Coordinates of C-alpha atoms in Angstrom, one line a residue:
Chain A
M269 CA 123.3 2.2 177.9
K270 CA 127.0 1.9 178.4
L271 CA 129.9 2.0 176.0
S272 CA 132.4 -0.8 176.4
D273 CA 135.2 -0.1 178.8
G274 CA 137.7 -0.5 176.0
V275 CA 136.6 2.8 174.5
E276 CA 138.1 4.9 177.3
W277 CA 141.3 3.0 177.1
A278 CA 141.5 3.1 173.3
L279 CA 141.0 6.9 173.3
H280 CA 143.8 7.4 175.8
V281 CA 146.2 5.0 174.1
T282 CA 145.6 6.6 170.7
T283 CA 146.2 10.0 172.2
L284 CA 149.5 8.8 173.7
V285 CA 150.6 7.3 170.5
A286 CA 150.0 10.6 168.7
F287 CA 153.1 11.9 170.6
V288 CA 155.3 9.1 169.2
P289 CA 157.6 10.3 166.4
A290 CA 156.6 9.0 162.9
D291 CA 159.6 6.7 162.5
Q292 CA 159.3 5.0 165.9
A293 CA 156.9 2.7 167.8
V294 CA 156.0 1.8 171.4
P295 CA 155.8 -1.8 172.5
A296 CA 152.4 -3.0 173.6
A297 CA 153.7 -3.8 177.1
R298 CA 154.8 -0.2 177.6
L299 CA 151.5 1.2 176.4
A300 CA 149.8 -1.0 179.0
E301 CA 152.2 0.0 181.7
Y302 CA 151.7 3.7 180.9
H303 CA 148.0 3.5 181.7
G304 CA 148.2 0.9 184.4
V305 CA 146.2 -1.7 182.6
P306 CA 147.1 -5.5 182.1
A307 CA 148.9 -6.2 178.8
A308 CA 146.4 -9.0 178.0
Y309 CA 143.5 -6.6 178.3
L310 CA 145.1 -4.1 176.0
A311 CA 146.1 -6.6 173.4
K312 CA 142.6 -7.1 171.9
H313 CA 142.0 -3.4 171.8
L314 CA 145.3 -2.7 170.1
Q315 CA 144.3 -5.3 167.5
A316 CA 140.9 -3.7 167.0
L317 CA 142.6 -0.3 166.5
S318 CA 145.0 -1.9 164.0
R319 CA 142.2 -3.6 162.1
A320 CA 140.5 -0.2 161.9
G321 CA 143.6 1.4 160.3
I322 CA 144.2 3.7 163.2
L323 CA 147.3 2.0 164.7
E324 CA 150.0 0.2 162.8
A325 CA 151.9 -2.7 164.3
V326 CA 155.7 -2.5 163.5
P327 CA 157.5 -5.8 163.8
G328 CA 161.0 -6.4 165.0
P329 CA 163.2 -5.6 168.1
H330 CA 162.3 -1.9 168.1
G331 CA 158.7 -2.7 167.1
G332 CA 155.5 -1.8 168.7
Y333 CA 152.6 0.4 167.8
R334 CA 152.4 3.8 166.1
L335 CA 149.7 5.8 164.3
A336 CA 148.8 4.4 160.9
R337 CA 147.9 7.9 159.7
P338 CA 148.3 11.5 161.0
A339 CA 146.5 12.2 164.3
A340 CA 144.7 15.1 162.5
E341 CA 143.1 12.4 160.3
V342 CA 141.8 10.2 163.1
T343 CA 138.6 11.3 164.7
V344 CA 137.3 10.4 168.1
L345 CA 134.5 8.6 166.3
D346 CA 137.0 6.4 164.4
V347 CA 138.4 5.2 167.7
V348 CA 135.0 4.7 169.4
E349 CA 133.7 2.7 166.4
A350 CA 136.8 0.6 166.2
I351 CA 136.0 -0.7 169.7
D352 CA 132.3 -0.4 170.0
G353 CA 131.1 -0.8 166.5
T354 CA 128.9 1.3 164.2
E355 CA 125.5 0.1 165.2
S356 CA 123.0 2.4 166.7
A357 CA 122.3 2.0 170.5
F358 CA 118.7 1.6 169.6
V359 CA 117.5 -1.6 168.0
C360 CA 114.1 -1.5 166.3
T361 CA 112.3 -4.9 166.5
E362 CA 109.3 -3.6 164.6
I363 CA 107.0 -3.8 167.6
R364 CA 104.3 -2.0 165.6
Q365 CA 103.9 -5.1 163.4
R366 CA 102.9 -7.2 166.5
G367 CA 99.6 -7.7 168.3
P368 CA 95.9 -7.9 167.5
A369 CA 95.7 -4.6 165.6
A370 CA 98.7 -5.2 163.3
G371 CA 98.5 -5.8 159.6
P372 CA 100.6 -7.4 156.9
P373 CA 104.2 -6.2 156.2
S374 CA 102.9 -4.2 153.2
D375 CA 101.2 -1.8 155.7
Y376 CA 104.5 -0.8 157.1
R377 CA 106.5 0.6 154.2
V378 CA 107.1 3.9 155.9
P379 CA 109.9 3.5 158.5
C380 CA 108.6 3.6 162.1
G381 CA 108.7 7.2 163.4
I382 CA 110.2 6.1 166.7
H383 CA 113.0 4.3 164.8
R384 CA 113.6 7.5 162.8
V385 CA 113.9 9.7 165.9
M386 CA 116.3 7.3 167.6
N387 CA 118.4 7.1 164.4
R388 CA 118.6 10.9 164.1
A389 CA 119.8 11.1 167.7
D390 CA 122.4 8.4 167.0
R391 CA 123.6 10.5 164.0
A392 CA 123.9 13.6 166.2
W393 CA 126.0 11.6 168.7
R394 CA 128.3 10.3 165.9
D395 CA 128.5 13.7 164.2
S396 CA 129.6 15.3 167.5
L397 CA 132.4 12.6 167.9
R398 CA 133.4 13.0 164.3
A399 CA 134.0 16.7 164.8
V400 CA 137.0 16.2 167.0
T401 CA 140.3 14.7 166.0
I402 CA 142.9 12.9 168.1
A403 CA 145.3 15.7 167.2
E404 CA 143.0 18.1 168.9
I405 CA 142.7 15.9 172.0
A406 CA 146.5 15.7 172.1
E407 CA 146.8 19.5 171.8
G408 CA 144.3 19.8 174.6
V409 CA 146.4 17.6 176.9
V410 CA 149.4 19.8 176.3
A411 CA 147.4 23.0 176.8
T412 CA 145.7 22.0 180.0
S413 CA 148.4 20.0 181.9
P414 CA 150.9 21.5 184.3
A415 CA 154.4 21.8 182.7
H416 CA 155.9 19.2 185.1
R417 CA 153.3 16.6 184.0
I418 CA 154.2 17.2 180.3
E419 CA 157.8 16.8 181.2
A420 CA 157.2 13.5 183.1
G421 CA 155.3 12.2 180.1
A422 CA 158.1 13.2 177.7
R423 CA 160.7 11.6 180.0
W424 CA 158.8 8.4 180.0
M425 CA 158.4 8.4 176.2
E426 CA 162.1 9.2 175.7
E427 CA 163.1 6.3 177.9
V428 CA 160.7 3.9 176.1
L429 CA 162.0 4.9 172.7
R430 CA 165.7 4.8 173.6
Chain B
M54 CA 126.6 0.2 173.3
K55 CA 122.9 -0.8 173.4
L56 CA 119.9 0.8 175.0
S57 CA 117.8 -1.6 177.2
D58 CA 115.1 -3.4 175.3
G59 CA 112.5 -1.7 177.4
V60 CA 113.1 1.7 175.7
E61 CA 111.5 0.5 172.4
W62 CA 108.5 -0.9 174.2
A63 CA 108.1 2.2 176.4
L64 CA 108.1 4.5 173.4
H65 CA 105.5 2.4 171.7
V66 CA 103.2 2.1 174.7
T67 CA 103.5 5.8 175.6
T68 CA 102.6 6.6 171.9
L69 CA 99.6 4.3 172.1
V70 CA 98.4 5.8 175.4
A71 CA 98.6 9.2 173.8
F72 CA 95.4 8.1 171.8
V73 CA 93.4 7.3 175.0
P74 CA 90.8 10.0 175.9
A75 CA 91.8 12.0 179.0
D76 CA 89.1 10.6 181.2
Q77 CA 89.8 6.9 180.4
A78 CA 92.5 4.4 181.0
V79 CA 93.8 1.1 179.4
P80 CA 94.5 -1.9 181.6
A81 CA 98.1 -3.1 181.7
A82 CA 97.1 -6.5 180.3
R83 CA 95.6 -4.9 177.2
L84 CA 98.6 -2.7 176.6
A85 CA 100.8 -5.8 176.7
E86 CA 98.4 -7.6 174.3
Y87 CA 98.4 -4.7 171.9
H88 CA 102.2 -5.0 171.4
G89 CA 102.4 -8.7 171.8
V90 CA 104.6 -8.6 174.9
P91 CA 104.2 -10.6 178.1
A92 CA 102.3 -8.7 180.8
A93 CA 105.0 -9.5 183.4
Y94 CA 107.6 -7.9 181.2
L95 CA 105.6 -4.8 180.7
A96 CA 104.7 -4.3 184.4
K97 CA 108.1 -3.0 185.4
H98 CA 108.3 -0.6 182.5
L99 CA 104.8 0.8 183.2
Q100 CA 106.0 1.3 186.8
A101 CA 109.1 3.1 185.6
L102 CA 107.0 5.3 183.3
S103 CA 104.6 6.1 186.3
R104 CA 107.5 6.9 188.6
A105 CA 108.8 9.3 186.0
G106 CA 105.5 11.1 185.9
I107 CA 104.8 10.1 182.3
L108 CA 102.0 7.6 182.9
E109 CA 99.4 7.6 185.6
A110 CA 97.9 4.5 187.1
V111 CA 94.1 4.7 187.6
P112 CA 92.7 2.3 190.2
G113 CA 89.3 0.6 190.1
P114 CA 87.3 -1.7 187.7
H115 CA 87.8 0.6 184.7
G116 CA 91.3 1.4 185.8
G117 CA 94.6 1.1 184.0
Y118 CA 97.1 3.5 182.6
R119 CA 96.8 7.0 180.9
L120 CA 99.2 9.8 180.3
A121 CA 100.0 11.8 183.4
R122 CA 100.4 15.0 181.3
P123 CA 99.6 16.1 177.7
A124 CA 101.5 14.2 175.1
A125 CA 102.9 17.5 173.8
E126 CA 104.6 17.8 177.2
V127 CA 106.3 14.4 177.1
T128 CA 109.5 14.3 175.1
V129 CA 111.1 11.2 173.6
L130 CA 114.0 11.8 176.0
D131 CA 111.6 11.7 179.0
V132 CA 110.6 8.2 178.1
V133 CA 114.2 7.1 177.2
E134 CA 115.5 8.4 180.5
A135 CA 112.6 6.8 182.5
I136 CA 113.8 3.4 181.3
D137 CA 117.5 3.8 180.7
G138 CA 118.5 6.5 183.1
T139 CA 120.2 9.8 182.7
E140 CA 123.8 8.6 182.9
S141 CA 126.1 9.2 179.9
A142 CA 127.1 6.1 177.9
F143 CA 130.7 7.0 178.6
V144 CA 132.2 6.4 182.0
C145 CA 135.4 8.2 182.8
T146 CA 137.6 6.3 185.2
E147 CA 140.4 8.9 185.1
I148 CA 142.8 6.6 183.3
R149 CA 145.2 9.6 183.0
Q150 CA 145.9 9.5 186.7
R151 CA 147.3 6.0 186.5
G152 CA 150.7 4.6 185.5
P153 CA 154.3 5.6 186.0
A154 CA 154.1 9.1 184.5
A155 CA 151.0 10.2 186.5
G156 CA 151.1 12.8 189.3
P157 CA 149.0 13.7 192.3
P158 CA 145.3 14.6 192.0
S159 CA 146.1 18.3 192.1
D160 CA 147.7 18.0 188.7
Y161 CA 144.3 17.1 187.2
R162 CA 142.1 20.0 188.1
V163 CA 141.1 20.6 184.4
P164 CA 138.6 17.9 183.4
C165 CA 140.0 15.3 181.0
G166 CA 139.6 16.4 177.3
I167 CA 138.4 12.9 176.3
H168 CA 135.7 13.0 179.0
R169 CA 134.6 16.5 177.8
V170 CA 134.3 15.4 174.2
M171 CA 132.3 12.3 175.1
N172 CA 130.0 14.3 177.4
R173 CA 129.4 16.8 174.6
A174 CA 128.3 14.0 172.3
D175 CA 126.0 12.6 175.0
R176 CA 124.4 16.1 175.3
A177 CA 123.9 16.2 171.5
W178 CA 122.1 12.8 171.7
R179 CA 119.9 13.9 174.5
D180 CA 119.1 17.3 172.9
S181 CA 118.1 15.5 169.7
L182 CA 115.7 13.2 171.7
R183 CA 114.4 16.2 173.7
A184 CA 113.4 18.0 170.5
V185 CA 110.6 15.5 169.7
T186 CA 107.4 15.0 171.7
I187 CA 105.2 11.9 172.0
A188 CA 102.4 14.1 170.5
E189 CA 104.6 14.5 167.3
I190 CA 105.3 10.8 167.2
A191 CA 101.6 10.0 167.5
E192 CA 100.8 12.5 164.7
G193 CA 103.4 10.8 162.6
V194 CA 101.8 7.4 163.1
V195 CA 98.4 8.8 161.9
A196 CA 100.1 10.7 159.0
T197 CA 102.1 7.7 157.6
S198 CA 99.8 4.7 158.3
P199 CA 97.3 3.4 155.7
A200 CA 93.7 4.4 156.7
H201 CA 92.7 0.8 157.3
R202 CA 95.5 0.4 159.9
I203 CA 94.3 3.5 161.8
E204 CA 90.8 2.1 161.7
A205 CA 92.0 -1.2 163.1
G206 CA 93.8 0.6 165.9
A207 CA 90.7 2.7 166.7
R208 CA 88.5 -0.4 166.7
W209 CA 90.8 -2.1 169.2
M210 CA 90.9 1.0 171.4
E211 CA 87.1 1.3 171.3
E212 CA 86.6 -2.3 172.3
V213 CA 89.2 -2.0 175.2
L214 CA 87.6 1.2 176.5
R215 CA 84.0 0.0 176.3

Protein backbone atom coordinates (compact mmCIF):
# COMPACT_ATOMS: atom_id res chain seq x y z
CA MET A 1 0.00 0.00 0.00
CA LYS A 2 1.47 3.29 -1.02
CA LEU A 3 0.08 6.79 -1.35
CA SER A 4 0.86 8.48 -4.65
CA ASP A 5 4.08 10.51 -4.62
CA GLY A 6 2.10 13.67 -5.27
CA VAL A 7 0.69 13.60 -1.73
CA GLU A 8 4.02 14.52 -0.15
CA TRP A 9 4.60 17.30 -2.65
CA ALA A 10 1.04 18.65 -2.31
CA LEU A 11 1.31 18.83 1.49
CA HIS A 12 4.60 20.71 1.26
CA VAL A 13 3.41 23.16 -1.38
CA THR A 14 0.14 23.87 0.45
CA THR A 15 2.14 24.54 3.63
CA LEU A 16 4.45 26.91 1.72
CA VAL A 17 1.51 28.76 0.17
CA ALA A 18 0.07 29.21 3.70
CA PHE A 19 2.89 31.76 4.21
CA VAL A 20 1.86 33.85 1.19
CA PRO A 21 0.03 37.10 2.11
CA ALA A 22 -3.70 36.93 1.21
CA ASP A 23 -3.47 39.50 -1.61
CA GLN A 24 -0.52 37.89 -3.37
CA ALA A 25 0.24 34.71 -5.32
CA VAL A 26 3.28 32.60 -6.20
CA PRO A 27 3.87 31.51 -9.82
CA ALA A 28 3.78 27.76 -10.38
CA ALA A 29 7.36 27.77 -11.67
CA ARG A 30 8.63 29.27 -8.39
CA LEU A 31 6.67 26.73 -6.31
CA ALA A 32 8.37 23.99 -8.33
CA GLU A 33 11.77 25.62 -7.89
CA TYR A 34 11.31 25.95 -4.12
CA HIS A 35 10.94 22.20 -3.67
CA GLY A 36 13.29 21.16 -6.45
CA VAL A 37 10.63 19.41 -8.54
CA PRO A 38 10.03 19.75 -12.32
CA ALA A 39 7.35 22.33 -13.18
CA ALA A 40 5.55 19.82 -15.43
CA TYR A 41 5.27 17.36 -12.54
CA LEU A 42 3.84 19.98 -10.28
CA ALA A 43 1.31 21.37 -12.76
CA LYS A 44 -1.14 18.49 -12.46
CA HIS A 45 -0.99 18.50 -8.67
CA LEU A 46 -1.61 22.25 -8.53
CA GLN A 47 -4.61 21.70 -10.76
CA ALA A 48 -5.91 18.95 -8.48
CA LEU A 49 -5.49 21.22 -5.45
CA SER A 50 -7.35 23.99 -7.30
CA ARG A 51 -10.18 21.67 -8.33
CA ALA A 52 -10.50 20.66 -4.67
CA GLY A 53 -10.91 24.31 -3.63
CA ILE A 54 -7.66 24.34 -1.65
CA LEU A 55 -5.57 26.55 -3.95
CA GLU A 56 -6.77 29.35 -6.18
CA ALA A 57 -5.14 30.26 -9.47
CA VAL A 58 -4.73 34.02 -9.89
CA PRO A 59 -4.30 35.07 -13.55
CA GLY A 60 -2.19 37.97 -14.83
CA PRO A 61 1.45 39.15 -14.73
CA HIS A 62 1.62 38.93 -10.91
CA GLY A 63 -0.50 35.78 -10.94
CA GLY A 64 0.15 32.36 -9.53
CA TYR A 65 -1.28 30.31 -6.73
CA ARG A 66 -2.57 31.20 -3.27
CA LEU A 67 -4.81 29.50 -0.73
CA ALA A 68 -8.48 29.52 -1.68
CA ARG A 69 -9.47 29.61 2.00
CA PRO A 70 -7.67 30.17 5.33
CA ALA A 71 -5.01 27.58 6.22
CA ALA A 72 -6.91 26.89 9.45
CA GLU A 73 -9.78 25.63 7.27
CA VAL A 74 -7.69 23.25 5.18
CA THR A 75 -7.06 19.89 6.81
CA VAL A 76 -4.27 17.49 5.95
CA LEU A 77 -7.02 15.10 4.82
CA ASP A 78 -8.33 17.70 2.35
CA VAL A 79 -4.92 17.78 0.64
CA VAL A 80 -4.43 14.00 0.75
CA GLU A 81 -7.88 13.37 -0.78
CA ALA A 82 -7.38 16.05 -3.44
CA ILE A 83 -4.43 14.03 -4.75
CA ASP A 84 -5.17 10.45 -3.76
CA GLY A 85 -8.96 10.35 -3.75
CA THR A 86 -11.47 9.38 -1.11
CA GLU A 87 -11.65 5.65 -1.76
CA SER A 88 -10.67 3.21 0.95
CA ALA A 89 -7.38 1.37 0.45
CA PHE A 90 -9.36 -1.85 0.79
CA VAL A 91 -11.54 -2.97 -2.09
CA CYS A 92 -14.15 -5.61 -1.21
CA THR A 93 -14.90 -7.90 -4.15
CA GLU A 94 -17.45 -9.96 -2.17
CA ILE A 95 -15.24 -13.03 -2.15
CA ARG A 96 -17.74 -14.64 0.22
CA GLN A 97 -20.27 -14.90 -2.62
CA ARG A 98 -17.95 -17.11 -4.66
CA GLY A 99 -17.16 -20.82 -4.59
CA PRO A 100 -19.11 -24.06 -4.08
CA ALA A 101 -20.60 -23.19 -0.67
CA ALA A 102 -21.90 -19.75 -1.69
CA GLY A 103 -25.58 -18.87 -2.04
CA PRO A 104 -27.74 -16.30 -3.84
CA PRO A 105 -27.17 -12.54 -3.24
CA SER A 106 -30.15 -12.46 -0.85
CA ASP A 107 -28.08 -14.50 1.63
CA TYR A 108 -25.58 -11.63 1.94
CA ARG A 109 -27.67 -8.68 3.07
CA VAL A 110 -25.47 -8.03 6.13
CA PRO A 111 -22.21 -6.39 4.97
CA CYS A 112 -19.14 -8.63 5.13
CA GLY A 113 -17.44 -8.42 8.55
CA ILE A 114 -14.01 -8.17 6.96
CA HIS A 115 -15.18 -5.25 4.83
CA ARG A 116 -16.58 -3.50 7.92
CA VAL A 117 -13.33 -3.89 9.89
CA MET A 118 -11.28 -2.56 6.98
CA ASN A 119 -13.65 0.39 6.53
CA ARG A 120 -13.45 1.24 10.23
CA ALA A 121 -9.65 1.37 9.98
CA ASP A 122 -9.91 3.58 6.91
CA ARG A 123 -12.14 5.97 8.87
CA ALA A 124 -9.61 6.00 11.75
CA TRP A 125 -6.88 6.96 9.25
CA ARG A 126 -8.97 9.75 7.71
CA ASP A 127 -10.13 11.01 11.13
CA SER A 128 -6.49 11.29 12.19
CA LEU A 129 -5.61 13.33 9.08
CA ARG A 130 -8.75 15.47 9.45
CA ALA A 131 -7.67 16.47 12.98
CA VAL A 132 -4.68 18.51 11.74
CA THR A 133 -4.86 21.68 9.66
CA ILE A 134 -2.31 23.15 7.27
CA ALA A 135 -2.16 26.16 9.64
CA GLU A 136 -0.93 23.85 12.39
CA ILE A 137 1.62 22.27 10.06
CA ALA A 138 2.87 25.74 9.11
CA GLU A 139 3.10 26.78 12.78
CA GLY A 140 5.08 23.61 13.44
CA VAL A 141 7.57 24.46 10.70
CA VAL A 142 8.20 27.85 12.33
CA ALA A 143 8.37 26.38 15.84
CA THR A 144 10.86 23.63 15.00
CA SER A 145 13.17 25.17 12.38
CA PRO A 146 16.39 27.04 13.22
CA ALA A 147 15.92 30.84 12.94
CA HIS A 148 18.30 31.11 9.98
CA ARG A 149 16.20 28.60 8.01
CA ILE A 150 13.04 30.64 8.59
CA GLU A 151 14.94 33.74 7.47
CA ALA A 152 16.15 31.99 4.31
CA GLY A 153 12.59 30.96 3.49
CA ALA A 154 11.28 34.48 4.16
CA ARG A 155 13.99 36.01 1.93
CA TRP A 156 13.05 33.62 -0.88
CA MET A 157 9.36 34.49 -0.51
CA GLU A 158 10.11 38.23 -0.46
CA GLU A 159 12.14 37.99 -3.65
CA VAL A 160 9.43 35.92 -5.38
CA LEU A 161 6.63 38.33 -4.41
CA ARG A 162 8.58 41.50 -5.27
CA MET B 1 -3.70 4.19 -2.35
CA LYS B 2 -4.70 0.58 -2.60
CA LEU B 3 -3.93 -2.52 -0.56
CA SER B 4 -2.75 -5.47 -2.62
CA ASP B 5 -5.57 -7.76 -3.78
CA GLY B 6 -4.10 -10.60 -1.72
CA VAL B 7 -5.18 -8.92 1.52
CA GLU B 8 -8.87 -9.60 0.92
CA TRP B 9 -8.20 -13.19 -0.01
CA ALA B 10 -5.84 -13.76 2.94
CA LEU B 11 -8.41 -12.44 5.42
CA HIS B 12 -11.11 -14.70 4.00
CA VAL B 13 -8.93 -17.81 3.93
CA THR B 14 -7.62 -17.25 7.46
CA THR B 15 -11.22 -16.85 8.66
CA LEU B 16 -12.20 -20.09 6.88
CA VAL B 17 -9.25 -21.96 8.37
CA ALA B 18 -10.34 -20.75 11.82
CA PHE B 19 -13.23 -23.25 11.48
CA VAL B 20 -10.90 -26.22 10.89
CA PRO B 21 -10.53 -28.52 13.94
CA ALA B 22 -7.05 -28.21 15.52
CA ASP B 23 -5.89 -31.71 14.51
CA GLN B 24 -6.87 -31.37 10.84
CA ALA B 25 -5.81 -29.40 7.78
CA VAL B 26 -7.32 -28.25 4.47
CA PRO B 27 -5.40 -28.83 1.20
CA ALA B 28 -4.39 -25.63 -0.62
CA ALA B 29 -6.41 -26.65 -3.68
CA ARG B 30 -9.62 -26.88 -1.64
CA LEU B 31 -8.99 -23.48 -0.03
CA ALA B 32 -8.68 -22.05 -3.53
CA GLU B 33 -11.82 -23.82 -4.67
CA TYR B 34 -13.83 -22.55 -1.70
CA HIS B 35 -13.24 -18.93 -2.65
CA GLY B 36 -13.19 -19.44 -6.39
CA VAL B 37 -9.60 -18.30 -6.90
CA PRO B 38 -6.88 -20.04 -8.98
CA ALA B 39 -4.65 -22.35 -6.90
CA ALA B 40 -1.51 -20.72 -8.32
CA TYR B 41 -2.68 -17.31 -7.16
CA LEU B 42 -3.35 -18.56 -3.68
CA ALA B 43 -0.07 -20.44 -3.27
CA LYS B 44 2.10 -17.38 -2.70
CA HIS B 45 -0.34 -15.89 -0.22
CA LEU B 46 -0.54 -19.14 1.76
CA GLN B 47 3.26 -19.11 1.86
CA ALA B 48 3.28 -15.52 3.12
CA LEU B 49 0.75 -16.42 5.83
CA SER B 50 2.92 -19.41 6.82
CA ARG B 51 6.10 -17.32 6.93
CA ALA B 52 4.27 -14.88 9.21
CA GLY B 53 3.39 -17.71 11.62
CA ILE B 54 -0.36 -17.39 11.00
CA LEU B 55 -0.90 -20.62 9.05
CA GLU B 56 0.97 -23.88 9.35
CA ALA B 57 1.58 -26.28 6.47
CA VAL B 58 0.95 -29.91 7.44
CA PRO B 59 2.70 -32.42 5.12
CA GLY B 60 1.39 -35.84 4.11
CA PRO B 61 -1.68 -37.35 2.40
CA HIS B 62 -4.09 -35.64 4.81
CA GLY B 63 -1.95 -32.52 4.82
CA GLY B 64 -2.80 -28.94 4.03
CA TYR B 65 -3.09 -25.75 6.01
CA ARG B 66 -4.34 -24.99 9.51
CA LEU B 67 -3.90 -22.10 11.92
CA ALA B 68 -0.46 -21.98 13.54
CA ARG B 69 -1.96 -20.44 16.69
CA PRO B 70 -5.48 -19.87 18.07
CA ALA B 71 -7.70 -17.55 16.02
CA ALA B 72 -8.08 -15.34 19.10
CA GLU B 73 -4.33 -14.68 18.89
CA VAL B 74 -4.33 -13.67 15.22
CA THR B 75 -5.32 -10.06 14.61
CA VAL B 76 -6.60 -8.64 11.34
CA LEU B 77 -3.42 -6.54 11.32
CA ASP B 78 -1.27 -9.69 11.47
CA VAL B 79 -2.88 -10.93 8.26
CA VAL B 80 -2.77 -7.55 6.51
CA GLU B 81 0.93 -7.10 7.33
CA ALA B 82 1.78 -10.67 6.28
CA ILE B 83 0.59 -9.78 2.77
CA ASP B 84 1.08 -6.05 2.46
CA GLY B 85 4.05 -5.41 4.75
CA THR B 86 4.53 -3.10 7.71
CA GLU B 87 5.61 0.03 5.87
CA SER B 88 3.55 3.19 6.12
CA ALA B 89 1.58 4.19 3.03
CA PHE B 90 3.37 7.55 3.18
CA VAL B 91 6.99 7.72 2.12
CA CYS B 92 8.85 10.85 3.23
CA THR B 93 11.57 11.86 0.78
CA GLU B 94 12.63 14.90 2.84
CA ILE B 95 11.35 17.36 0.27
CA ARG B 96 12.07 20.14 2.78
CA GLN B 97 15.80 19.63 2.30
CA ARG B 98 15.58 20.47 -1.41
CA GLY B 99 15.45 23.74 -3.34
CA PRO B 100 17.10 27.17 -3.10
CA ALA B 101 16.04 27.95 0.49
CA ALA B 102 17.20 24.62 1.97
CA GLY B 103 20.14 24.26 4.33
CA PRO B 104 22.56 21.55 5.47
CA PRO B 105 21.21 18.29 7.04
CA SER B 106 22.05 19.63 10.53
CA ASP B 107 19.19 22.14 10.12
CA TYR B 108 16.67 19.29 9.95
CA ARG B 109 17.18 17.38 13.20
CA VAL B 110 13.51 17.68 14.19
CA PRO B 111 11.46 15.24 12.07
CA CYS B 112 9.29 16.86 9.39
CA GLY B 113 5.85 17.77 10.77
CA ILE B 114 4.12 16.42 7.68
CA HIS B 115 5.90 13.10 8.12
CA ARG B 116 4.84 12.94 11.79
CA VAL B 117 1.17 13.61 11.00
CA MET B 118 1.16 10.94 8.28
CA ASN B 119 2.86 8.44 10.62
CA ARG B 120 0.31 9.12 13.35
CA ALA B 121 -2.52 8.34 10.91
CA ASP B 122 -0.75 5.14 9.87
CA ARG B 123 -0.57 4.10 13.53
CA ALA B 124 -4.30 4.85 13.97
CA TRP B 125 -5.04 2.59 10.98
CA ARG B 126 -2.88 -0.25 12.32
CA ASP B 127 -4.26 0.15 15.88
CA SER B 128 -7.77 -0.20 14.48
CA LEU B 129 -6.86 -3.42 12.64
CA ARG B 130 -4.97 -4.76 15.66
CA ALA B 131 -8.10 -4.40 17.82
CA VAL B 132 -9.98 -7.17 15.96
CA THR B 133 -9.03 -10.85 15.92
CA ILE B 134 -9.78 -13.51 13.32
CA ALA B 135 -11.78 -15.31 16.04
CA GLU B 136 -14.08 -12.27 16.23
CA ILE B 137 -14.41 -12.14 12.45
CA ALA B 138 -15.32 -15.86 12.42
CA GLU B 139 -17.90 -15.35 15.20
CA GLY B 140 -19.35 -12.49 13.16
CA VAL B 141 -19.76 -14.72 10.11
CA VAL B 142 -21.74 -17.23 12.19
CA ALA B 143 -23.79 -14.50 13.88
CA THR B 144 -24.80 -12.70 10.69
CA SER B 145 -25.23 -15.49 8.10
CA PRO B 146 -28.54 -17.29 7.45
CA ALA B 147 -28.58 -20.77 9.05
CA HIS B 148 -28.65 -22.53 5.68
CA ARG B 149 -25.44 -20.77 4.63
CA ILE B 150 -23.64 -21.91 7.79
CA GLU B 151 -24.89 -25.43 7.09
CA ALA B 152 -23.64 -25.30 3.49
CA GLY B 153 -20.21 -24.20 4.73
CA ALA B 154 -20.15 -26.93 7.37
CA ARG B 155 -21.10 -29.60 4.78
CA TRP B 156 -18.31 -28.42 2.49
CA MET B 157 -15.80 -28.55 5.37
CA GLU B 158 -16.98 -32.01 6.44
CA GLU B 159 -16.55 -33.36 2.92
CA VAL B 160 -13.08 -31.80 2.59
CA LEU B 161 -11.88 -33.20 5.92
CA ARG B 162 -13.33 -36.70 5.40
